[in-house]
PDB file of C-alpha atoms in Angstrom:
ATOM      1  CA  UNK A   1       0.041   0.096   0.136  1.00  0.00           C
ATOM      2  CA  UNK A   2       1.061   3.590  -0.593  1.00  0.00           C
ATOM      3  CA  UNK A   3      -0.305   7.146  -0.840  1.00  0.00           C
ATOM      4  CA  UNK A   4      -0.581   8.038  -4.469  1.00  0.00           C
ATOM      5  CA  UNK A   5      -2.285  10.568  -6.862  1.00  0.00           C
ATOM      6  CA  UNK A   6      -5.551   8.873  -7.807  1.00  0.00           C
ATOM      7  CA  UNK A   7      -5.931   8.279 -11.539  1.00  0.00           C
ATOM      8  CA  UNK A   8      -8.536  10.394 -13.304  1.00  0.00           C
ATOM      9  CA  UNK A   9     -12.219   8.884 -12.984  1.00  0.00           C
ATOM     10  CA  UNK A  10     -11.155   5.963 -10.749  1.00  0.00           C
ATOM     11  CA  UNK A  11     -13.707   4.566  -8.318  1.00  0.00           C
ATOM     12  CA  UNK A  12     -12.788   5.114  -4.754  1.00  0.00           C
ATOM     13  CA  UNK A  13     -14.400   5.157  -1.354  1.00  0.00           C
ATOM     14  CA  UNK A  14     -14.001   7.823   1.509  1.00  0.00           C
ATOM     15  CA  UNK A  15     -13.857   7.411   5.223  1.00  0.00           C
ATOM     16  CA  UNK A  16     -15.523   9.355   7.577  1.00  0.00           C
ATOM     17  CA  UNK A  17     -14.586   8.802  11.317  1.00  0.00           C
ATOM     18  CA  UNK A  18     -13.318  10.280  14.501  1.00  0.00           C
ATOM     19  CA  UNK A  19      -9.601  10.949  14.705  1.00  0.00           C
ATOM     20  CA  UNK A  20      -9.174  10.781  18.453  1.00  0.00           C
ATOM     21  CA  UNK A  21      -5.935  11.809  20.129  1.00  0.00           C
ATOM     22  CA  UNK A  22      -3.877   9.053  18.454  1.00  0.00           C
ATOM     23  CA  UNK A  23      -4.515   9.486  14.899  1.00  0.00           C
ATOM     24  CA  UNK A  24      -1.761   8.806  12.214  1.00  0.00           C
ATOM     25  CA  UNK A  25      -1.487  11.966  10.134  1.00  0.00           C
ATOM     26  CA  UNK A  26       0.289  12.678   7.074  1.00  0.00           C
ATOM     27  CA  UNK A  27       3.008  15.650   7.308  1.00  0.00           C
ATOM     28  CA  UNK A  28       5.602  17.048   5.135  1.00  0.00           C
ATOM     29  CA  UNK A  29       8.432  15.370   6.785  1.00  0.00           C
ATOM     30  CA  UNK A  30       6.821  11.962   6.227  1.00  0.00           C
ATOM     31  CA  UNK A  31       4.948  12.385   2.940  1.00  0.00           C
ATOM     32  CA  UNK A  32       7.428  11.121   0.326  1.00  0.00           C
ATOM     33  CA  UNK A  33       8.143   7.910   2.300  1.00  0.00           C
ATOM     34  CA  UNK A  34       4.669   6.889   2.107  1.00  0.00           C
ATOM     35  CA  UNK A  35       4.680   7.332  -1.867  1.00  0.00           C
ATOM     36  CA  UNK A  36       6.852   4.295  -2.312  1.00  0.00           C
ATOM     37  CA  UNK A  37       5.582   0.879  -3.280  1.00  0.00           C
ATOM     38  CA  UNK A  38       4.643  -1.076   0.027  1.00  0.00           C
ATOM     39  CA  UNK A  39       5.654   1.826   2.270  1.00  0.00           C
ATOM     40  CA  UNK A  40       2.422   2.154   3.962  1.00  0.00           C
ATOM     41  CA  UNK A  41       2.038  -0.648   6.446  1.00  0.00           C
ATOM     42  CA  UNK A  42      -1.095  -1.966   7.870  1.00  0.00           C
ATOM     43  CA  UNK A  43       0.486  -2.276  11.351  1.00  0.00           C
ATOM     44  CA  UNK A  44       1.406   1.284  11.596  1.00  0.00           C
ATOM     45  CA  UNK A  45      -2.222   2.529  10.861  1.00  0.00           C
ATOM     46  CA  UNK A  46      -5.149   2.722  13.517  1.00  0.00           C
ATOM     47  CA  UNK A  47      -7.581   0.080  13.523  1.00  0.00           C
ATOM     48  CA  UNK A  48     -10.552   2.015  11.955  1.00  0.00           C
ATOM     49  CA  UNK A  49      -8.268   2.451   9.001  1.00  0.00           C
ATOM     50  CA  UNK A  50      -6.962  -0.921   8.954  1.00  0.00           C
ATOM     51  CA  UNK A  51     -10.529  -2.492   9.072  1.00  0.00           C
ATOM     52  CA  UNK A  52     -11.631  -0.047   6.160  1.00  0.00           C
ATOM     53  CA  UNK A  53      -8.812  -1.289   4.083  1.00  0.00           C
ATOM     54  CA  UNK A  54      -9.648  -4.981   4.730  1.00  0.00           C
ATOM     55  CA  UNK A  55     -13.493  -4.282   3.830  1.00  0.00           C
ATOM     56  CA  UNK A  56     -12.577  -2.593   0.613  1.00  0.00           C
ATOM     57  CA  UNK A  57     -10.260  -5.399  -0.348  1.00  0.00           C
ATOM     58  CA  UNK A  58     -13.207  -7.730   0.112  1.00  0.00           C
ATOM     59  CA  UNK A  59     -15.348  -5.562  -2.017  1.00  0.00           C
ATOM     60  CA  UNK A  60     -12.819  -5.296  -4.807  1.00  0.00           C
ATOM     61  CA  UNK A  61     -12.107  -1.545  -4.511  1.00  0.00           C
ATOM     62  CA  UNK A  62      -8.341  -0.368  -5.003  1.00  0.00           C
ATOM     63  CA  UNK A  63      -8.630   3.283  -3.789  1.00  0.00           C
ATOM     64  CA  UNK A  64      -9.448   4.784  -0.398  1.00  0.00           C
ATOM     65  CA  UNK A  65      -9.560   8.632   0.447  1.00  0.00           C
ATOM     66  CA  UNK A  66      -8.703   9.129   4.129  1.00  0.00           C
ATOM     67  CA  UNK A  67      -8.294  12.809   5.243  1.00  0.00           C
ATOM     68  CA  UNK A  68      -5.511  12.082   7.738  1.00  0.00           C
ATOM     69  CA  UNK A  69      -3.296  10.273   5.102  1.00  0.00           C
ATOM     70  CA  UNK A  70      -4.381  12.191   1.920  1.00  0.00           C
ATOM     71  CA  UNK A  71      -4.020  15.523   2.976  1.00  0.00           C
ATOM     72  CA  UNK A  72      -0.551  16.881   4.050  1.00  0.00           C
ATOM     73  CA  UNK A  73      -1.532  18.384   7.465  1.00  0.00           C
ATOM     74  CA  UNK A  74       1.283  20.981   7.684  1.00  0.00           C
ATOM     75  CA  UNK A  75       1.750  21.479   3.913  1.00  0.00           C
ATOM     76  CA  UNK A  76       1.027  24.482   1.677  1.00  0.00           C
ATOM     77  CA  UNK A  77      -1.901  22.914  -0.218  1.00  0.00           C
ATOM     78  CA  UNK A  78      -3.756  22.055   2.928  1.00  0.00           C
ATOM     79  CA  UNK A  79      -6.385  24.652   2.279  1.00  0.00           C
ATOM     80  CA  UNK A  80      -6.878  23.811  -1.413  1.00  0.00           C
ATOM     81  CA  UNK A  81      -7.661  20.029  -0.321  1.00  0.00           C
ATOM     82  CA  UNK A  82     -10.192  21.335   2.335  1.00  0.00           C
ATOM     83  CA  UNK A  83     -11.831  23.405  -0.189  1.00  0.00           C
ATOM     84  CA  UNK A  84     -12.569  20.172  -2.225  1.00  0.00           C
ATOM     85  CA  UNK A  85     -13.992  18.140   0.620  1.00  0.00           C
ATOM     86  CA  UNK A  86     -17.800  18.437  -0.834  1.00  0.00           C
ATOM     87  CA  UNK A  87     -16.498  17.048  -4.264  1.00  0.00           C
ATOM     88  CA  UNK A  88     -14.243  14.385  -2.573  1.00  0.00           C
ATOM     89  CA  UNK A  89     -17.233  12.924  -0.780  1.00  0.00           C
ATOM     90  CA  UNK A  90     -19.976  13.461  -3.361  1.00  0.00           C
ATOM     91  CA  UNK A  91     -17.905  11.801  -5.929  1.00  0.00           C
ATOM     92  CA  UNK A  92     -16.969   8.850  -3.959  1.00  0.00           C
ATOM     93  CA  UNK A  93     -18.644   5.546  -4.819  1.00  0.00           C
ATOM     94  CA  UNK A  94     -19.630   5.408  -1.145  1.00  0.00           C
ATOM     95  CA  UNK A  95     -18.605   6.706   2.240  1.00  0.00           C
ATOM     96  CA  UNK A  96     -17.728   4.171   5.019  1.00  0.00           C
ATOM     97  CA  UNK A  97     -19.066   5.843   8.226  1.00  0.00           C
ATOM     98  CA  UNK A  98     -17.378   4.737  11.517  1.00  0.00           C
ATOM     99  CA  UNK A  99     -20.388   5.495  13.904  1.00  0.00           C
ATOM    100  CA  UNK A 100     -19.557   2.905  16.345  1.00  0.00           C
ATOM    101  CA  UNK A 101     -16.491   4.552  18.129  1.00  0.00           C
ATOM    102  CA  UNK A 102     -15.104   7.797  19.150  1.00  0.00           C
ATOM    103  CA  UNK A 103     -11.546   7.346  17.936  1.00  0.00           C
ATOM    104  CA  UNK A 104      -9.512   5.833  15.174  1.00  0.00           C
ATOM    105  CA  UNK A 105      -7.918   3.451  17.449  1.00  0.00           C
ATOM    106  CA  UNK A 106     -11.303   1.515  17.608  1.00  0.00           C
ATOM    107  CA  UNK A 107     -12.238  -1.456  15.294  1.00  0.00           C
ATOM    108  CA  UNK A 108     -15.177  -1.260  12.567  1.00  0.00           C
ATOM    109  CA  UNK A 109     -17.691  -3.582  14.046  1.00  0.00           C
ATOM    110  CA  UNK A 110     -18.291  -6.771  12.065  1.00  0.00           C
ATOM    111  CA  UNK A 111     -15.020  -6.464  10.169  1.00  0.00           C
ATOM    112  CA  UNK A 112     -12.798  -7.728  13.091  1.00  0.00           C
ATOM    113  CA  UNK A 113     -14.050 -10.908  14.559  1.00  0.00           C
ATOM    114  CA  UNK A 114     -15.855 -10.534  18.081  1.00  0.00           C
ATOM    115  CA  UNK A 115     -15.859  -6.792  17.578  1.00  0.00           C
ATOM    116  CA  UNK A 116     -19.615  -6.148  17.717  1.00  0.00           C
ATOM    117  CA  UNK A 117     -22.177  -6.399  20.513  1.00  0.00           C
ATOM    118  CA  UNK A 118     -24.279  -9.099  18.920  1.00  0.00           C
ATOM    119  CA  UNK A 119     -24.139 -12.131  16.627  1.00  0.00           C
ATOM    120  CA  UNK A 120     -27.657 -12.832  15.461  1.00  0.00           C
ATOM    121  CA  UNK A 121     -31.009 -11.572  15.220  1.00  0.00           C
ATOM    122  CA  UNK A 122     -33.067 -13.573  17.431  1.00  0.00           C
ATOM    123  CA  UNK A 123     -36.491 -15.138  16.539  1.00  0.00           C
ATOM    124  CA  UNK A 124     -39.178 -17.264  18.059  1.00  0.00           C
ATOM    125  CA  UNK A 125     -42.339 -19.018  16.849  1.00  0.00           C
ATOM    126  CA  UNK A 126     -45.269 -18.176  19.592  1.00  0.00           C
ATOM    127  CA  UNK A 127     -48.510 -19.901  18.965  1.00  0.00           C
ATOM    128  CA  UNK A 128     -48.115 -19.948  15.261  1.00  0.00           C
ATOM    129  CA  UNK A 129     -46.646 -16.529  14.843  1.00  0.00           C
ATOM    130  CA  UNK A 130     -43.227 -15.880  13.907  1.00  0.00           C
ATOM    131  CA  UNK A 131     -41.530 -12.952  15.923  1.00  0.00           C
ATOM    132  CA  UNK A 132     -38.275 -11.414  15.448  1.00  0.00           C
ATOM    133  CA  UNK A 133     -36.411  -8.959  17.842  1.00  0.00           C
ATOM    134  CA  UNK A 134     -35.858  -5.777  16.142  1.00  0.00           C
ATOM    135  CA  UNK A 135     -32.548  -3.727  16.363  1.00  0.00           C
ATOM    136  CA  UNK A 136     -32.671   0.126  17.053  1.00  0.00           C
ATOM    137  CA  UNK A 137     -32.995   2.376  14.154  1.00  0.00           C
ATOM    138  CA  UNK A 138     -30.223   4.152  12.581  1.00  0.00           C
ATOM    139  CA  UNK A 139     -31.190   7.487  14.255  1.00  0.00           C
ATOM    140  CA  UNK A 140     -30.793   5.827  17.680  1.00  0.00           C
ATOM    141  CA  UNK A 141     -27.029   5.202  16.885  1.00  0.00           C
ATOM    142  CA  UNK A 142     -26.447   8.378  15.253  1.00  0.00           C
ATOM    143  CA  UNK A 143     -27.851  10.432  18.040  1.00  0.00           C
ATOM    144  CA  UNK A 144     -25.791   8.675  20.524  1.00  0.00           C
ATOM    145  CA  UNK A 145     -22.501   8.523  18.712  1.00  0.00           C
ATOM    146  CA  UNK A 146     -19.494  10.599  18.980  1.00  0.00           C
ATOM    147  CA  UNK A 147     -19.189  10.866  15.322  1.00  0.00           C
ATOM    148  CA  UNK A 148     -22.429  12.695  14.792  1.00  0.00           C
ATOM    149  CA  UNK A 149     -21.097  15.227  17.306  1.00  0.00           C
ATOM    150  CA  UNK A 150     -17.971  16.334  15.426  1.00  0.00           C
ATOM    151  CA  UNK A 151     -17.957  19.514  13.488  1.00  0.00           C
ATOM    152  CA  UNK A 152     -15.651  18.103  10.616  1.00  0.00           C
ATOM    153  CA  UNK A 153     -18.032  15.091   9.961  1.00  0.00           C
ATOM    154  CA  UNK A 154     -21.117  17.203   9.224  1.00  0.00           C
ATOM    155  CA  UNK A 155     -20.407  18.142   5.607  1.00  0.00           C
ATOM    156  CA  UNK A 156     -18.985  14.694   5.005  1.00  0.00           C
ATOM    157  CA  UNK A 157     -22.234  13.414   5.859  1.00  0.00           C
ATOM    158  CA  UNK A 158     -24.401  15.777   4.131  1.00  0.00           C
ATOM    159  CA  UNK A 159     -22.674  15.444   0.615  1.00  0.00           C
ATOM    160  CA  UNK A 160     -21.898  11.664   0.656  1.00  0.00           C
ATOM    161  CA  UNK A 161     -23.471   9.984  -2.300  1.00  0.00           C
ATOM    162  CA  UNK A 162     -24.085   6.696  -0.471  1.00  0.00           C
ATOM    163  CA  UNK A 163     -23.023   5.500   2.883  1.00  0.00           C
ATOM    164  CA  UNK A 164     -22.115   2.272   4.625  1.00  0.00           C
ATOM    165  CA  UNK A 165     -22.740   3.088   8.380  1.00  0.00           C
ATOM    166  CA  UNK A 166     -21.094   0.786  11.048  1.00  0.00           C
ATOM    167  CA  UNK A 167     -22.808   0.921  14.234  1.00  0.00           C
ATOM    168  CA  UNK A 168     -21.878  -1.276  17.322  1.00  0.00           C
ATOM    169  CA  UNK A 169     -24.758  -3.535  16.654  1.00  0.00           C
ATOM    170  CA  UNK A 170     -25.135  -3.744  12.781  1.00  0.00           C
ATOM    171  CA  UNK A 171     -24.311  -2.112   9.535  1.00  0.00           C
ATOM    172  CA  UNK A 172     -26.535   0.057   7.571  1.00  0.00           C
ATOM    173  CA  UNK A 173     -26.552   1.171   4.014  1.00  0.00           C
ATOM    174  CA  UNK A 174     -28.087   4.541   2.922  1.00  0.00           C
ATOM    175  CA  UNK A 175     -28.675   5.989  -0.428  1.00  0.00           C
ATOM    176  CA  UNK A 176     -31.427   8.209  -2.179  1.00  0.00           C
ATOM    177  CA  UNK A 177     -33.662   5.354  -2.351  1.00  0.00           C
ATOM    178  CA  UNK A 178     -33.757   4.549   1.350  1.00  0.00           C
ATOM    179  CA  UNK A 179     -31.898   2.746   4.173  1.00  0.00           C
ATOM    180  CA  UNK A 180     -31.157  -0.840   4.383  1.00  0.00           C
ATOM    181  CA  UNK A 181     -29.834  -2.888   7.374  1.00  0.00           C
ATOM    182  CA  UNK A 182     -28.575  -6.224   8.200  1.00  0.00           C
ATOM    183  CA  UNK A 183     -31.276  -7.148  10.356  1.00  0.00           C
ATOM    184  CA  UNK A 184     -33.970  -7.126   7.854  1.00  0.00           C
ATOM    185  CA  UNK A 185     -36.356 -10.114   8.374  1.00  0.00           C
ATOM    186  CA  UNK A 186     -37.688 -11.058   4.949  1.00  0.00           C
ATOM    187  CA  UNK A 187     -40.217 -13.746   3.670  1.00  0.00           C
ATOM    188  CA  UNK A 188     -38.898 -17.086   2.455  1.00  0.00           C
ATOM    189  CA  UNK A 189     -39.771 -17.496  -1.287  1.00  0.00           C
ATOM    190  CA  UNK A 190     -42.892 -19.684  -1.642  1.00  0.00           C
ATOM    191  CA  UNK A 191     -43.747 -19.385   2.109  1.00  0.00           C
ATOM    192  CA  UNK A 192     -45.015 -15.882   2.603  1.00  0.00           C
ATOM    193  CA  UNK A 193     -46.081 -16.669   6.305  1.00  0.00           C
ATOM    194  CA  UNK A 194     -42.708 -17.795   7.391  1.00  0.00           C
ATOM    195  CA  UNK A 195     -39.935 -15.378   8.547  1.00  0.00           C
ATOM    196  CA  UNK A 196     -36.392 -15.616   7.303  1.00  0.00           C
ATOM    197  CA  UNK A 197     -34.214 -14.477  10.326  1.00  0.00           C
ATOM    198  CA  UNK A 198     -30.701 -12.958   9.536  1.00  0.00           C
ATOM    199  CA  UNK A 199     -27.898 -15.157  10.931  1.00  0.00           C
ATOM    200  CA  UNK A 200     -24.250 -14.539  11.198  1.00  0.00           C
ATOM    201  CA  UNK A 201     -24.120 -10.855  11.689  1.00  0.00           C
ATOM    202  CA  UNK A 202     -20.427 -11.129  12.719  1.00  0.00           C
ATOM    203  CA  UNK A 203     -19.398 -12.345   9.291  1.00  0.00           C
ATOM    204  CA  UNK A 204     -17.572 -10.062   6.972  1.00  0.00           C
ATOM    205  CA  UNK A 205     -18.489 -12.024   3.910  1.00  0.00           C
ATOM    206  CA  UNK A 206     -22.213 -12.157   4.813  1.00  0.00           C
ATOM    207  CA  UNK A 207     -21.948  -8.499   4.977  1.00  0.00           C
ATOM    208  CA  UNK A 208     -20.336  -8.120   1.627  1.00  0.00           C
ATOM    209  CA  UNK A 209     -22.939 -10.268   0.112  1.00  0.00           C
ATOM    210  CA  UNK A 210     -25.673  -8.279   1.515  1.00  0.00           C
ATOM    211  CA  UNK A 211     -24.518  -5.007   0.267  1.00  0.00           C
ATOM    212  CA  UNK A 212     -22.495  -5.397  -2.755  1.00  0.00           C
ATOM    213  CA  UNK A 213     -25.393  -5.257  -5.242  1.00  0.00           C
ATOM    214  CA  UNK A 214     -26.817  -1.829  -3.709  1.00  0.00           C
ATOM    215  CA  UNK A 215     -23.397   0.141  -3.475  1.00  0.00           C
ATOM    216  CA  UNK A 216     -23.052   1.043  -7.211  1.00  0.00           C
ATOM    217  CA  UNK A 217     -26.691   1.638  -8.177  1.00  0.00           C
ATOM    218  CA  UNK A 218     -28.159   4.568  -6.169  1.00  0.00           C
ATOM    219  CA  UNK A 219     -26.860   7.827  -4.778  1.00  0.00           C
ATOM    220  CA  UNK A 220     -27.852   9.434  -1.437  1.00  0.00           C
ATOM    221  CA  UNK A 221     -27.583  12.904  -3.172  1.00  0.00           C
ATOM    222  CA  UNK A 222     -29.711  13.106  -6.123  1.00  0.00           C
ATOM    223  CA  UNK A 223     -29.175  16.513  -7.580  1.00  0.00           C
ATOM    224  CA  UNK A 224     -29.473  17.914  -4.030  1.00  0.00           C
ATOM    225  CA  UNK A 225     -27.802  21.281  -3.412  1.00  0.00           C
ATOM    226  CA  UNK A 226     -28.208  24.266  -1.079  1.00  0.00           C
ATOM    227  CA  UNK A 227     -30.459  26.573  -3.085  1.00  0.00           C
ATOM    228  CA  UNK A 228     -32.254  28.899  -0.630  1.00  0.00           C
ATOM    229  CA  UNK A 229     -31.418  31.007   2.415  1.00  0.00           C
ATOM    230  CA  UNK A 230     -33.195  28.682   4.568  1.00  0.00           C
ATOM    231  CA  UNK A 231     -30.869  25.797   3.539  1.00  0.00           C
ATOM    232  CA  UNK A 232     -28.064  27.814   5.038  1.00  0.00           C
ATOM    233  CA  UNK A 233     -29.644  28.857   8.190  1.00  0.00           C
ATOM    234  CA  UNK A 234     -30.731  25.312   8.922  1.00  0.00           C
ATOM    235  CA  UNK A 235     -27.224  23.808   8.106  1.00  0.00           C
ATOM    236  CA  UNK A 236     -25.963  26.521  10.651  1.00  0.00           C
ATOM    237  CA  UNK A 237     -28.349  25.486  13.321  1.00  0.00           C
ATOM    238  CA  UNK A 238     -27.239  21.927  12.966  1.00  0.00           C
ATOM    239  CA  UNK A 239     -23.588  22.639  12.649  1.00  0.00           C
ATOM    240  CA  UNK A 240     -23.211  24.773  15.719  1.00  0.00           C
ATOM    241  CA  UNK A 241     -24.360  22.058  17.934  1.00  0.00           C
ATOM    242  CA  UNK A 242     -21.263  20.179  17.135  1.00  0.00           C
ATOM    243  CA  UNK A 243     -17.665  20.088  18.657  1.00  0.00           C
ATOM    244  CA  UNK A 244     -14.365  20.683  17.266  1.00  0.00           C
ATOM    245  CA  UNK A 245     -10.832  20.298  18.903  1.00  0.00           C
ATOM    246  CA  UNK A 246      -9.413  23.464  17.331  1.00  0.00           C
ATOM    247  CA  UNK A 247     -11.779  26.437  17.948  1.00  0.00           C
ATOM    248  CA  UNK A 248     -10.060  28.232  14.776  1.00  0.00           C
ATOM    249  CA  UNK A 249     -11.668  25.398  12.565  1.00  0.00           C
ATOM    250  CA  UNK A 250     -15.106  26.856  13.000  1.00  0.00           C
ATOM    251  CA  UNK A 251     -15.223  28.077   9.327  1.00  0.00           C
ATOM    252  CA  UNK A 252     -12.515  26.010   8.039  1.00  0.00           C
ATOM    253  CA  UNK A 253     -14.587  22.892   8.662  1.00  0.00           C
ATOM    254  CA  UNK A 254     -17.394  24.644   6.440  1.00  0.00           C
ATOM    255  CA  UNK A 255     -15.157  26.093   3.889  1.00  0.00           C
ATOM    256  CA  UNK A 256     -16.104  23.701   1.149  1.00  0.00           C
ATOM    257  CA  UNK A 257     -19.784  23.888   1.989  1.00  0.00           C
ATOM    258  CA  UNK A 258     -19.815  27.677   1.853  1.00  0.00           C
ATOM    259  CA  UNK A 259     -18.218  27.479  -1.684  1.00  0.00           C
ATOM    260  CA  UNK A 260     -20.975  25.044  -2.609  1.00  0.00           C
ATOM    261  CA  UNK A 261     -23.717  27.312  -1.435  1.00  0.00           C
ATOM    262  CA  UNK A 262     -22.066  30.065  -3.730  1.00  0.00           C
ATOM    263  CA  UNK A 263     -22.416  27.945  -6.644  1.00  0.00           C
ATOM    264  CA  UNK A 264     -26.008  26.505  -6.161  1.00  0.00           C
ATOM    265  CA  UNK A 265     -27.453  29.524  -4.623  1.00  0.00           C
ATOM    266  CA  UNK A 266     -25.430  32.199  -6.039  1.00  0.00           C
ATOM    267  CA  UNK A 267     -25.171  33.717  -2.620  1.00  0.00           C
ATOM    268  CA  UNK A 268     -21.910  34.813  -0.793  1.00  0.00           C
ATOM    269  CA  UNK A 269     -21.253  33.801   2.775  1.00  0.00           C
ATOM    270  CA  UNK A 270     -19.432  36.337   5.070  1.00  0.00           C
ATOM    271  CA  UNK A 271     -18.130  35.118   8.382  1.00  0.00           C
ATOM    272  CA  UNK A 272     -20.741  32.420   8.127  1.00  0.00           C
ATOM    273  CA  UNK A 273     -23.454  34.782   7.307  1.00  0.00           C
ATOM    274  CA  UNK A 274     -25.449  35.342   4.044  1.00  0.00           C
ATOM    275  CA  UNK A 275     -24.279  38.378   2.175  1.00  0.00           C
ATOM    276  CA  UNK A 276     -27.541  39.087   0.380  1.00  0.00           C
ATOM    277  CA  UNK A 277     -29.541  38.391   3.542  1.00  0.00           C
ATOM    278  CA  UNK A 278     -27.233  39.779   6.182  1.00  0.00           C
ATOM    279  CA  UNK A 279     -30.365  41.406   7.889  1.00  0.00           C
ATOM    280  CA  UNK A 280     -31.838  38.030   8.315  1.00  0.00           C
ATOM    281  CA  UNK A 281     -28.519  36.129   9.065  1.00  0.00           C
ATOM    282  CA  UNK A 282     -27.654  38.545  11.875  1.00  0.00           C
ATOM    283  CA  UNK A 283     -30.908  37.361  13.549  1.00  0.00           C
ATOM    284  CA  UNK A 284     -29.193  34.121  15.182  1.00  0.00           C
ATOM    285  CA  UNK A 285     -29.893  33.519  18.818  1.00  0.00           C
ATOM    286  CA  UNK A 286     -28.371  31.272  21.391  1.00  0.00           C
ATOM    287  CA  UNK A 287     -29.891  27.921  22.001  1.00  0.00           C
ATOM    288  CA  UNK A 288     -27.881  27.264  25.101  1.00  0.00           C
ATOM    289  CA  UNK A 289     -24.871  28.379  27.057  1.00  0.00           C
ATOM    290  CA  UNK A 290     -22.260  30.245  24.958  1.00  0.00           C
ATOM    291  CA  UNK A 291     -18.899  31.829  25.210  1.00  0.00           C
ATOM    292  CA  UNK A 292     -16.655  34.105  23.124  1.00  0.00           C
ATOM    293  CA  UNK A 293     -14.559  32.151  20.774  1.00  0.00           C
ATOM    294  CA  UNK A 294     -10.810  32.248  21.827  1.00  0.00           C
ATOM    295  CA  UNK A 295      -9.139  31.837  18.500  1.00  0.00           C
ATOM    296  CA  UNK A 296      -8.242  33.677  15.549  1.00  0.00           C
ATOM    297  CA  UNK A 297      -8.885  33.060  11.810  1.00  0.00           C
ATOM    298  CA  UNK A 298      -5.974  31.689   9.503  1.00  0.00           C
ATOM    299  CA  UNK A 299      -4.747  35.226   8.900  1.00  0.00           C
ATOM    300  CA  UNK A 300      -4.453  36.167  12.415  1.00  0.00           C
ATOM    301  CA  UNK A 301      -7.913  38.218  12.865  1.00  0.00           C
ATOM    302  CA  UNK A 302     -10.503  37.609  15.536  1.00  0.00           C
ATOM    303  CA  UNK A 303     -13.887  36.050  14.827  1.00  0.00           C
ATOM    304  CA  UNK A 304     -16.579  38.852  14.576  1.00  0.00           C
ATOM    305  CA  UNK A 305     -18.864  38.844  17.589  1.00  0.00           C
ATOM    306  CA  UNK A 306     -21.737  39.974  15.598  1.00  0.00           C
ATOM    307  CA  UNK A 307     -21.687  36.357  13.712  1.00  0.00           C
ATOM    308  CA  UNK A 308     -22.328  33.161  15.264  1.00  0.00           C
ATOM    309  CA  UNK A 309     -18.814  31.921  14.294  1.00  0.00           C
ATOM    310  CA  UNK A 310     -17.553  34.441  17.158  1.00  0.00           C
ATOM    311  CA  UNK A 311     -19.023  32.471  19.683  1.00  0.00           C
ATOM    312  CA  UNK A 312     -18.845  28.693  20.920  1.00  0.00           C
ATOM    313  CA  UNK A 313     -22.384  27.235  21.382  1.00  0.00           C
ATOM    314  CA  UNK A 314     -25.478  26.337  19.518  1.00  0.00           C
ATOM    315  CA  UNK A 315     -27.630  28.807  17.873  1.00  0.00           C
ATOM    316  CA  UNK A 316     -31.097  28.905  16.120  1.00  0.00           C
ATOM    317  CA  UNK A 317     -33.246  31.268  13.986  1.00  0.00           C
ATOM    318  CA  UNK A 318     -36.723  32.348  14.753  1.00  0.00           C
ATOM    319  CA  UNK A 319     -38.073  33.775  11.569  1.00  0.00           C
ATOM    320  CA  UNK A 320     -41.695  34.780  11.225  1.00  0.00           C
ATOM    321  CA  UNK A 321     -43.728  34.544   8.080  1.00  0.00           C
ATOM    322  CA  UNK A 322     -43.109  38.288   7.275  1.00  0.00           C
TER     323      UNK A 322
END
């Protein structure tokens, strides 16, 4: 394995995960050695990335985009790469979402043996009725996991074409046509009154068999863009609920999204506020405890206190019909 410049129009997967404190990142001092053949060793990578590579090999995919390895974190072109984040995730064949852990040092459940909370979906026949124990819906896991609380993962999720989401219990696949999970209980062919429980949820092979047909066919985003001022205001409300390690990243983690909004809606964004609807954008209100942001922009300026980006904490808009 090695870090390379991907060939044009290649099919690749992207990884969305929480770095944690022990992430392996690419710096200018180590970039060149990783470009040589077999220079990237599995044992040197955190478990989340190791398991993702194992999964992609099983799926027959050659290329993986991982921010910590594909962006030179102290390099001169880091900003250019960050500006392309929307396109990177939107053009990926699918995004692997590590929603089952709060650090890159954790395994992807199901890829590594004995790494998930349950092995089968339990069923029983009671007085002629076949019953199956359902698992929690996807929203239950996303609301509780560390991944959905991080600022950097928000635009990765919003613009992914398709997502293969790993939770502690099972794997979900989401695209524009809906959501599919491992614990589906279907009817046996020719016996519509009989349930067919899903067995072997711990098997990577079974997982690949279930999802390999779906992955190339549908997109989560079907021409979706941010076309109206209300789209941006809703984005800000959800984004400000999230956390980041470096407070100075507040606009950087949205840079690609702001560029996308300029392109699709034709509206510029100034310090996180809409330029053409500044009188509306200034009407943000705190939704909880807030404090002044103790950080500066990339060019050393303070974040303006008249914008939500100058504060740390959730905000909301209360706009009337008029």
